[in-house]
Amino acid sequence: MNKLANMRHWSERMGPGFGMSRPNMNMTAITPQHKPVHGSSPILSPTSAETPIHYSFNVPFASDLAGPNVEDILYATSGAVERWTHPADAPDDVPIYELPVHAQNVTNLRKLCKDLTGGPLPIEAYVKSSEPKRVKGQVTNVCLSGSPELVHKSRETILNDTPLALRCTVVDVDGDLVIDTAQTALKSHVVEHLDQIAAFCGVDVFLLGPKFASLIDGQNSNGDAGRDQRWRVAIYGDMESAEHAKTRVLIFIDRLLGRVVDGTILELSLHTVVCGRSRKNIKLIESTTNTAIYFPPPFSQVYRYCPIGAQRRNPEEIFITGDTPQNIALAKQKIHELVTRTRIFMKDAIVSAAKIDSILLSRLDKVRKIMETNGTFIQFPALASQRSMIRIQGVEGLHVERTVRDIMSLTGQFYSASWWIQQADTSRLPSPNDIRNMLSDICANSDADVAFDKLTFTITGSDDAVKAALMVISEIRFVTRSQYQIRVKIELANEHKEFVSGKKNGKINKIMGQSSVQIIFDGFNEYNFNIDVCGANYEAMKTGLMLVEQEMPASISFHVPDQYHKRIIGIGGQHIQRIMKKHSVFVKFSNAMDRGGVGREDDDIKVDNVICRTPARNAQNLELVKSEILDMVDRVDSEFTSQTVNVDRLYHRQLIARLNQLEELEKKWNCKIIFPSTETASDDVTISGPEWQVPHCVDEFLGMVPDNHDLVLASTPELIKFLESAQFTKDLVPKLKAQYVVEVHVKEDENELTEDGKPTVTLLWTFTRNNAGGVRDAIDFLNSNLAAAGIEATTVKGAIPRPKSDSFEESLQYFDSKLLQHAPPVSTDSPTKASFSEDVARERSTIFDKLRKPGSMSSISSFLDRRKNSSHSPAGSFFKNGSSNVSKSSLISIESTRSFNADRNPWNDSGVNLPDDDTTPWPTRHFGNGSGSSSDHKTSQLQHPGDATPKHTIRASIDSGRDSGRPSTSHSTNSGYPGPIGPPRS
């Protein structure tokens, strides 16, 4: 029995709602038929509903979102340039948040709050925009004063009538689809349709030129030799509107490609369920019917904002494009068959309303990933609605349970705290205006929501945000001059209770003795419980909280095939016991039976089945344990990792149509090939599997992807004679194919001329992407044969530069030696990638100086002339069996990537300080950029709400997604719960 429990509240815990509610000693009881206990706001103190409160929160405008580069704009919809670019007379150092679009959003918010204040209801709303010292950029804050009910209703109105989380989404499009070559201008119907999309969806649309980037090597780390320079359609707007417009742009591109468009209606809650885990069901339908299926965003009913004059997308409408109406009808039939044989399992869960809002505002990307991974749907209440019930549904109870646990782990990323001021000097109490300024400053400097009611601060937000808010409050004079009590509430999974408390609560008792705080375990429900850290002194509470966080479970999970478990455990567990004692880390294994039985799909077999757990203060030993365990695993089954390759999204459809070859490839290399969702318009294909097998699978996969490169040479009689000779056609061409796996074809383009206006000849090199590195060698081989024949070839376009041999190359010019030859500068201009060297600058200056003004298309012919050599050619017979055409000479290096995690701090993001970190109880706070991108882990300052505790580089492993046993905090992409559900075996 837990002797630390608050005995006065056992009656509440043992009541009818035991196991499903979270009693809070600071809240008044509410009858279940009206609203659950946690349905009420965490800011409420035990006062009557009529008592006015002050509530302050930041509005996530994303005011750090910059507009497009003016030089890249070829066309823009009405008013887009004026909203997303600075005026011509603006200084160079003008901040981004002063863009007209961001300034107008703040103005509209001020008007809305002014209307609320002047309305018939007794509510006051004030807006304050500031640039706090601890945060880079502008923060816009709203402070509400009134009764709790009106405050919450007003907050709901503000958040749902304001464009939150502005973003830019980009769709790549082939320039030939939008250019009228006869009139050297944009096609009129393309311009009209972009205008219609912008007006219908309430967004701003820009048509931008290709994104130029220097290509140093002919083959990058992903085996990418180069692609056509596609134009970009950039869409700016709020989250829902931008997604809506993006889908309509994709559908329009399909129409330009000659595809038929149709749609069907399906209940929103069934979308992700019907798609299956990792969308495998939909990918199968798309491959068999040669269609593209566009689903709406799964959170359409969470946000109610819609721009003025725009139309929201029907959340139940699914768009389908295909080559023929028959294919679309077949796809509809298959979707209907999926729905009819789907059995739904549902489960409800209780999450505090404040944490639901935090998840909706800053963790939707993680929620979407959870839903796609498990093939489940999560029904959230509307934003700021103060409802605390969520519903999860899926086709299997196991997947529903995993989803619930993953969501519950997200709630542990957010803290709540209360600061009670006792026996305050009434003569020094702040005025209502001072309170509003004080709360706004606290919010702006911490990014937490803060309420003030009867001398009580209540703070909610991410772990770092809550601790930063407490630090700001501790610097307020009237607070520190009074007696006070602080309570911080942490949510943790039930399975970690004994881990944190220790035997007979030894760890907790020791912490309470060291820091003079009180620690209470309370609020148990089916999944989580609360740890309350209470103290009468700020420094004592900070120390106690730091010590509690150091006792939190830091864990890492990964996959080891079941056949190695006995070898690792050893006879009587001697091997694993030795490792555990050596590093003070607990290791747990689970087999297929623990994960739901034998015979499940392959996805379940590769889930994390080894969990290593230790207190956060010992987190540095987790990687050592993992390394020792993997050393006992054969190299072919070593740690699972993933690699991303870039393939034109339109070619995904042809690859998915070859599903049988892809399945053979997956079985051959024990890997998984994952294509992105159709509606994301992403080029990235993820290949995951054992780290020693993934490079082989990537190489063979790229062998199925065709590519080409144009090499333009100045035409001379000698060169034409050589290219028409039998030596070239019967001897040289077969050698190029045999030695470099590259084919070459000769063609002449009348429009392609040298700088002197003389004719040229073009050599079209065709190859598969895995052999891209051989193109440069093949060109060198051809040049050597031309030189042997006494022919001097002048390259006009398409030369590929040699990479620098070493870091000392620049210093060789200072040595006068015949052995150290100086490589002459090579003029390069490869159409398969972005342009090179001086040609890039010259091309940009001659093209975009003429086209930088939207709608000015009179001089576009020069742009068309320069990009003709970068067109894609359809895959011929050479590529039909590309998977067997694996290059041996250009195979990607398969050296061990275990060093990828060598410098990683496995205890990622709880604000925990290990003993060797710092002498202060809390480290200096680091902020994220709020983008929600799990790949951005550079230390920066907070610009708008989002993930805010980057502590390490995330390990690139698709099967190691649960790196943190406790609910990971602000910047974790991990669930915090072990993958297997069921009793472990050791």
Short mmCIF file of C-alpha atoms in Angstrom, two decimals, residues 519-747:
data_model
loop_
_atom_site.label_atom_id
_atom_site.label_comp_id
_atom_site.label_asym_id
_atom_site.label_seq_id
_atom_site.Cartn_x
_atom_site.Cartn_y
_atom_site.Cartn_z
CA ILE A 519 5.49 14.09 -3.07
CA ILE A 520 2.05 12.55 -3.55
CA PHE A 521 0.98 9.85 -6.00
CA ASP A 522 -2.62 10.62 -6.93
CA GLY A 523 -5.20 10.56 -9.71
CA PHE A 524 -4.80 6.95 -10.82
CA ASN A 525 -6.78 5.89 -13.88
CA GLU A 526 -6.55 2.99 -16.31
CA TYR A 527 -3.30 4.15 -17.88
CA ASN A 528 -1.66 7.02 -16.01
CA PHE A 529 -1.26 8.51 -12.57
CA ASN A 530 -0.13 11.90 -11.28
CA ILE A 531 2.99 12.75 -9.30
CA ASP A 532 2.42 15.90 -7.25
CA VAL A 533 5.56 17.71 -6.09
CA CYS A 534 4.64 20.27 -3.41
CA GLY A 535 6.85 22.78 -1.66
CA ALA A 536 6.64 25.99 0.35
CA ASN A 537 9.80 27.39 -1.21
CA TYR A 538 10.57 27.84 -4.90
CA GLU A 539 14.19 26.71 -4.73
CA ALA A 540 13.22 23.64 -2.68
CA MET A 541 10.46 22.75 -5.11
CA LYS A 542 12.80 23.21 -8.07
CA THR A 543 15.38 20.91 -6.50
CA GLY A 544 12.75 18.33 -5.60
CA LEU A 545 11.28 18.38 -9.10
CA MET A 546 14.72 17.98 -10.60
CA LEU A 547 15.42 14.96 -8.40
CA VAL A 548 12.05 13.41 -9.28
CA GLU A 549 12.76 13.88 -12.98
CA GLN A 550 16.12 12.20 -12.54
CA GLU A 551 14.31 9.16 -11.17
CA MET A 552 11.98 9.06 -14.16
CA PRO A 553 12.48 6.05 -16.41
CA ALA A 554 14.71 6.74 -19.38
CA SER A 555 14.35 3.87 -21.82
CA ILE A 556 15.25 2.83 -25.32
CA SER A 557 13.56 0.12 -27.36
CA PHE A 558 14.65 -1.65 -30.51
CA HIS A 559 14.08 -4.81 -32.50
CA VAL A 560 16.02 -8.05 -32.23
CA PRO A 561 14.71 -11.13 -34.07
CA ASP A 562 13.19 -13.64 -31.68
CA GLN A 563 15.68 -16.39 -32.58
CA TYR A 564 18.49 -14.42 -30.90
CA HIS A 565 16.74 -13.94 -27.56
CA LYS A 566 17.95 -17.17 -25.98
CA ARG A 567 21.52 -16.49 -27.05
CA ILE A 568 21.41 -13.01 -25.52
CA ILE A 569 19.72 -14.10 -22.28
CA GLY A 570 22.05 -17.04 -21.76
CA ILE A 571 21.68 -20.12 -19.57
CA GLY A 572 19.77 -19.09 -16.49
CA GLY A 573 19.93 -15.50 -17.68
CA GLN A 574 23.65 -15.23 -16.95
CA HIS A 575 24.53 -13.19 -20.05
CA ILE A 576 21.82 -10.57 -19.69
CA GLN A 577 22.23 -10.41 -15.91
CA ARG A 578 25.90 -9.60 -16.36
CA ILE A 579 25.05 -6.77 -18.78
CA MET A 580 22.32 -5.44 -16.52
CA LYS A 581 24.55 -5.36 -13.44
CA LYS A 582 27.46 -3.87 -15.36
CA HIS A 583 25.45 -0.87 -16.58
CA SER A 584 22.68 -0.71 -13.94
CA VAL A 585 20.05 -1.05 -16.68
CA PHE A 586 16.97 -3.27 -16.69
CA VAL A 587 16.38 -5.21 -19.94
CA LYS A 588 13.10 -6.85 -20.92
CA PHE A 589 12.37 -9.10 -23.90
CA SER A 590 9.07 -10.02 -25.53
CA ASN A 591 8.35 -12.63 -28.18
CA ALA A 592 5.68 -13.07 -30.86
CA MET A 593 3.22 -14.64 -28.41
CA ASP A 594 3.51 -11.64 -26.10
CA ARG A 595 2.76 -9.34 -29.01
CA GLY A 596 -0.50 -11.01 -29.96
CA GLY A 597 0.26 -14.49 -31.20
CA VAL A 598 2.09 -16.22 -34.02
CA GLY A 599 0.94 -15.68 -37.58
CA ARG A 600 0.40 -11.94 -37.42
CA GLU A 601 1.45 -9.75 -40.30
CA ASP A 602 5.08 -8.87 -40.86
CA ASP A 603 4.63 -5.39 -39.41
CA ASP A 604 3.95 -6.87 -35.98
CA ILE A 605 6.98 -9.12 -36.18
CA LYS A 606 9.33 -6.15 -36.56
CA VAL A 607 8.03 -4.02 -33.71
CA ASP A 608 10.36 -3.15 -30.86
CA ASN A 609 10.72 -6.26 -28.72
CA VAL A 610 13.64 -5.30 -26.45
CA ILE A 611 13.22 -2.54 -23.87
CA CYS A 612 16.13 -1.19 -21.83
CA ARG A 613 15.14 1.01 -18.90
CA THR A 614 17.09 2.92 -16.27
CA PRO A 615 16.68 6.10 -14.20
CA ALA A 616 17.33 9.27 -16.16
CA ARG A 617 20.48 10.01 -14.17
CA ASN A 618 21.98 6.83 -15.66
CA ALA A 619 20.65 7.37 -19.18
CA GLN A 620 24.10 7.53 -20.76
CA ASN A 621 24.47 3.76 -20.27
CA LEU A 622 21.45 2.88 -22.42
CA GLU A 623 23.39 3.03 -25.67
CA LEU A 624 26.17 0.90 -24.16
CA VAL A 625 23.66 -1.80 -23.26
CA LYS A 626 22.10 -1.65 -26.70
CA SER A 627 25.51 -1.94 -28.33
CA GLU A 628 26.42 -5.01 -26.27
CA ILE A 629 23.12 -6.71 -27.11
CA LEU A 630 23.43 -6.02 -30.84
CA ASP A 631 26.99 -7.33 -30.82
CA MET A 632 25.47 -10.77 -30.17
CA VAL A 633 23.23 -10.45 -33.26
CA ASP A 634 24.38 -11.46 -36.72
CA ARG A 635 25.18 -8.55 -38.96
CA VAL A 636 22.41 -9.41 -41.40
CA ASP A 637 19.84 -8.94 -38.60
CA SER A 638 21.49 -5.97 -36.93
CA GLU A 639 19.78 -2.81 -35.77
CA PHE A 640 16.81 -1.67 -37.84
CA THR A 641 17.23 1.68 -39.50
CA SER A 642 15.68 3.60 -42.36
CA GLN A 643 16.83 5.56 -45.39
CA THR A 644 14.90 8.03 -47.54
CA VAL A 645 15.30 8.16 -51.31
CA ASN A 646 13.92 10.86 -53.56
CA VAL A 647 11.76 9.73 -56.49
CA ASP A 648 9.43 11.93 -58.54
CA ARG A 649 6.00 11.54 -56.93
CA LEU A 650 4.32 10.95 -60.31
CA TYR A 651 6.58 7.97 -60.90
CA HIS A 652 5.41 6.44 -57.60
CA ARG A 653 2.28 5.27 -59.40
CA GLN A 654 4.32 3.26 -61.90
CA LEU A 655 6.40 1.77 -59.11
CA ILE A 656 3.33 0.83 -57.06
CA ALA A 657 1.91 -0.87 -60.15
CA ARG A 658 4.94 -3.20 -59.98
CA LEU A 659 3.89 -4.32 -56.52
CA ASN A 660 4.96 -7.93 -57.07
CA GLN A 661 8.54 -6.87 -57.80
CA LEU A 662 8.54 -4.63 -54.73
CA GLU A 663 7.32 -7.47 -52.53
CA GLU A 664 10.07 -9.73 -53.85
CA LEU A 665 12.56 -6.97 -53.11
CA GLU A 666 11.28 -6.65 -49.55
CA LYS A 667 11.52 -10.39 -48.93
CA LYS A 668 14.98 -10.63 -50.48
CA TRP A 669 16.50 -7.97 -48.23
CA ASN A 670 14.14 -8.22 -45.24
CA CYS A 671 13.20 -4.56 -45.68
CA LYS A 672 10.04 -2.51 -45.92
CA ILE A 673 9.38 0.03 -48.69
CA ILE A 674 6.97 2.76 -47.61
CA PHE A 675 5.51 5.24 -50.11
CA PRO A 676 4.16 8.59 -48.88
CA SER A 677 0.46 9.36 -48.83
CA THR A 678 -0.89 10.56 -52.16
CA GLU A 679 -2.25 13.81 -50.73
CA THR A 680 1.14 14.79 -49.24
CA ALA A 681 2.69 15.17 -52.75
CA SER A 682 6.01 14.06 -51.30
CA ASP A 683 8.86 12.61 -53.35
CA ASP A 684 10.38 10.77 -50.39
CA VAL A 685 10.21 6.98 -50.26
CA THR A 686 11.31 5.40 -46.98
CA ILE A 687 13.11 2.06 -46.94
CA SER A 688 13.56 0.48 -43.51
CA GLY A 689 15.18 -2.71 -42.35
CA PRO A 690 18.46 -4.07 -40.92
CA GLU A 691 21.18 -1.48 -41.28
CA TRP A 692 23.37 -3.84 -43.32
CA GLN A 693 20.55 -4.73 -45.71
CA VAL A 694 19.00 -1.32 -46.34
CA PRO A 695 21.78 -0.06 -48.69
CA HIS A 696 21.37 -3.18 -50.86
CA CYS A 697 17.61 -2.71 -50.97
CA VAL A 698 17.97 0.99 -51.80
CA ASP A 699 20.35 0.21 -54.64
CA GLU A 700 18.05 -2.40 -56.14
CA PHE A 701 15.01 -0.17 -55.65
CA LEU A 702 16.72 2.70 -57.49
CA GLY A 703 17.44 0.18 -60.23
CA MET A 704 13.70 0.36 -60.98
CA VAL A 705 13.76 4.16 -61.38
CA PRO A 706 14.84 5.55 -64.78
CA ASP A 707 16.67 8.82 -65.27
CA ASN A 708 18.44 10.66 -68.07
CA HIS A 709 21.05 13.31 -68.69
CA ASP A 710 21.65 15.52 -71.72
CA LEU A 711 25.21 16.31 -72.81
CA VAL A 712 25.27 19.04 -75.47
CA LEU A 713 28.42 19.25 -77.62
CA ALA A 714 29.40 21.71 -80.30
CA SER A 715 28.78 20.07 -83.66
CA THR A 716 31.77 19.52 -85.94
CA PRO A 717 32.10 17.34 -89.07
CA GLU A 718 34.66 15.14 -87.35
CA LEU A 719 32.40 14.61 -84.34
CA ILE A 720 29.35 13.80 -86.48
CA LYS A 721 31.40 11.34 -88.53
CA PHE A 722 32.64 9.62 -85.36
CA LEU A 723 29.13 9.37 -83.88
CA GLU A 724 27.86 7.78 -87.13
CA SER A 725 30.75 5.36 -87.41
CA ALA A 726 30.60 1.65 -86.66
CA GLN A 727 33.25 2.11 -83.98
CA PHE A 728 30.79 4.22 -81.97
CA THR A 729 27.56 2.32 -82.62
CA LYS A 730 28.89 -1.26 -82.51
CA ASP A 731 31.88 -0.98 -80.20
CA LEU A 732 31.67 2.05 -77.92
CA VAL A 733 27.94 2.00 -77.15
CA PRO A 734 27.92 -1.69 -76.04
CA LYS A 735 31.00 -1.05 -73.90
CA LEU A 736 29.28 1.86 -72.17
CA LYS A 737 26.30 -0.33 -71.40
CA ALA A 738 28.39 -3.26 -70.22
CA GLN A 739 30.93 -1.36 -68.14
CA TYR A 740 28.91 1.60 -66.82
CA VAL A 741 25.32 0.33 -67.25
CA VAL A 742 24.51 3.49 -69.21
CA GLU A 743 22.98 3.84 -72.67
CA VAL A 744 23.70 6.75 -74.99
CA HIS A 745 21.61 8.03 -77.90
CA VAL A 746 22.49 10.74 -80.40
CA LYS A 747 19.98 13.44 -81.30
#
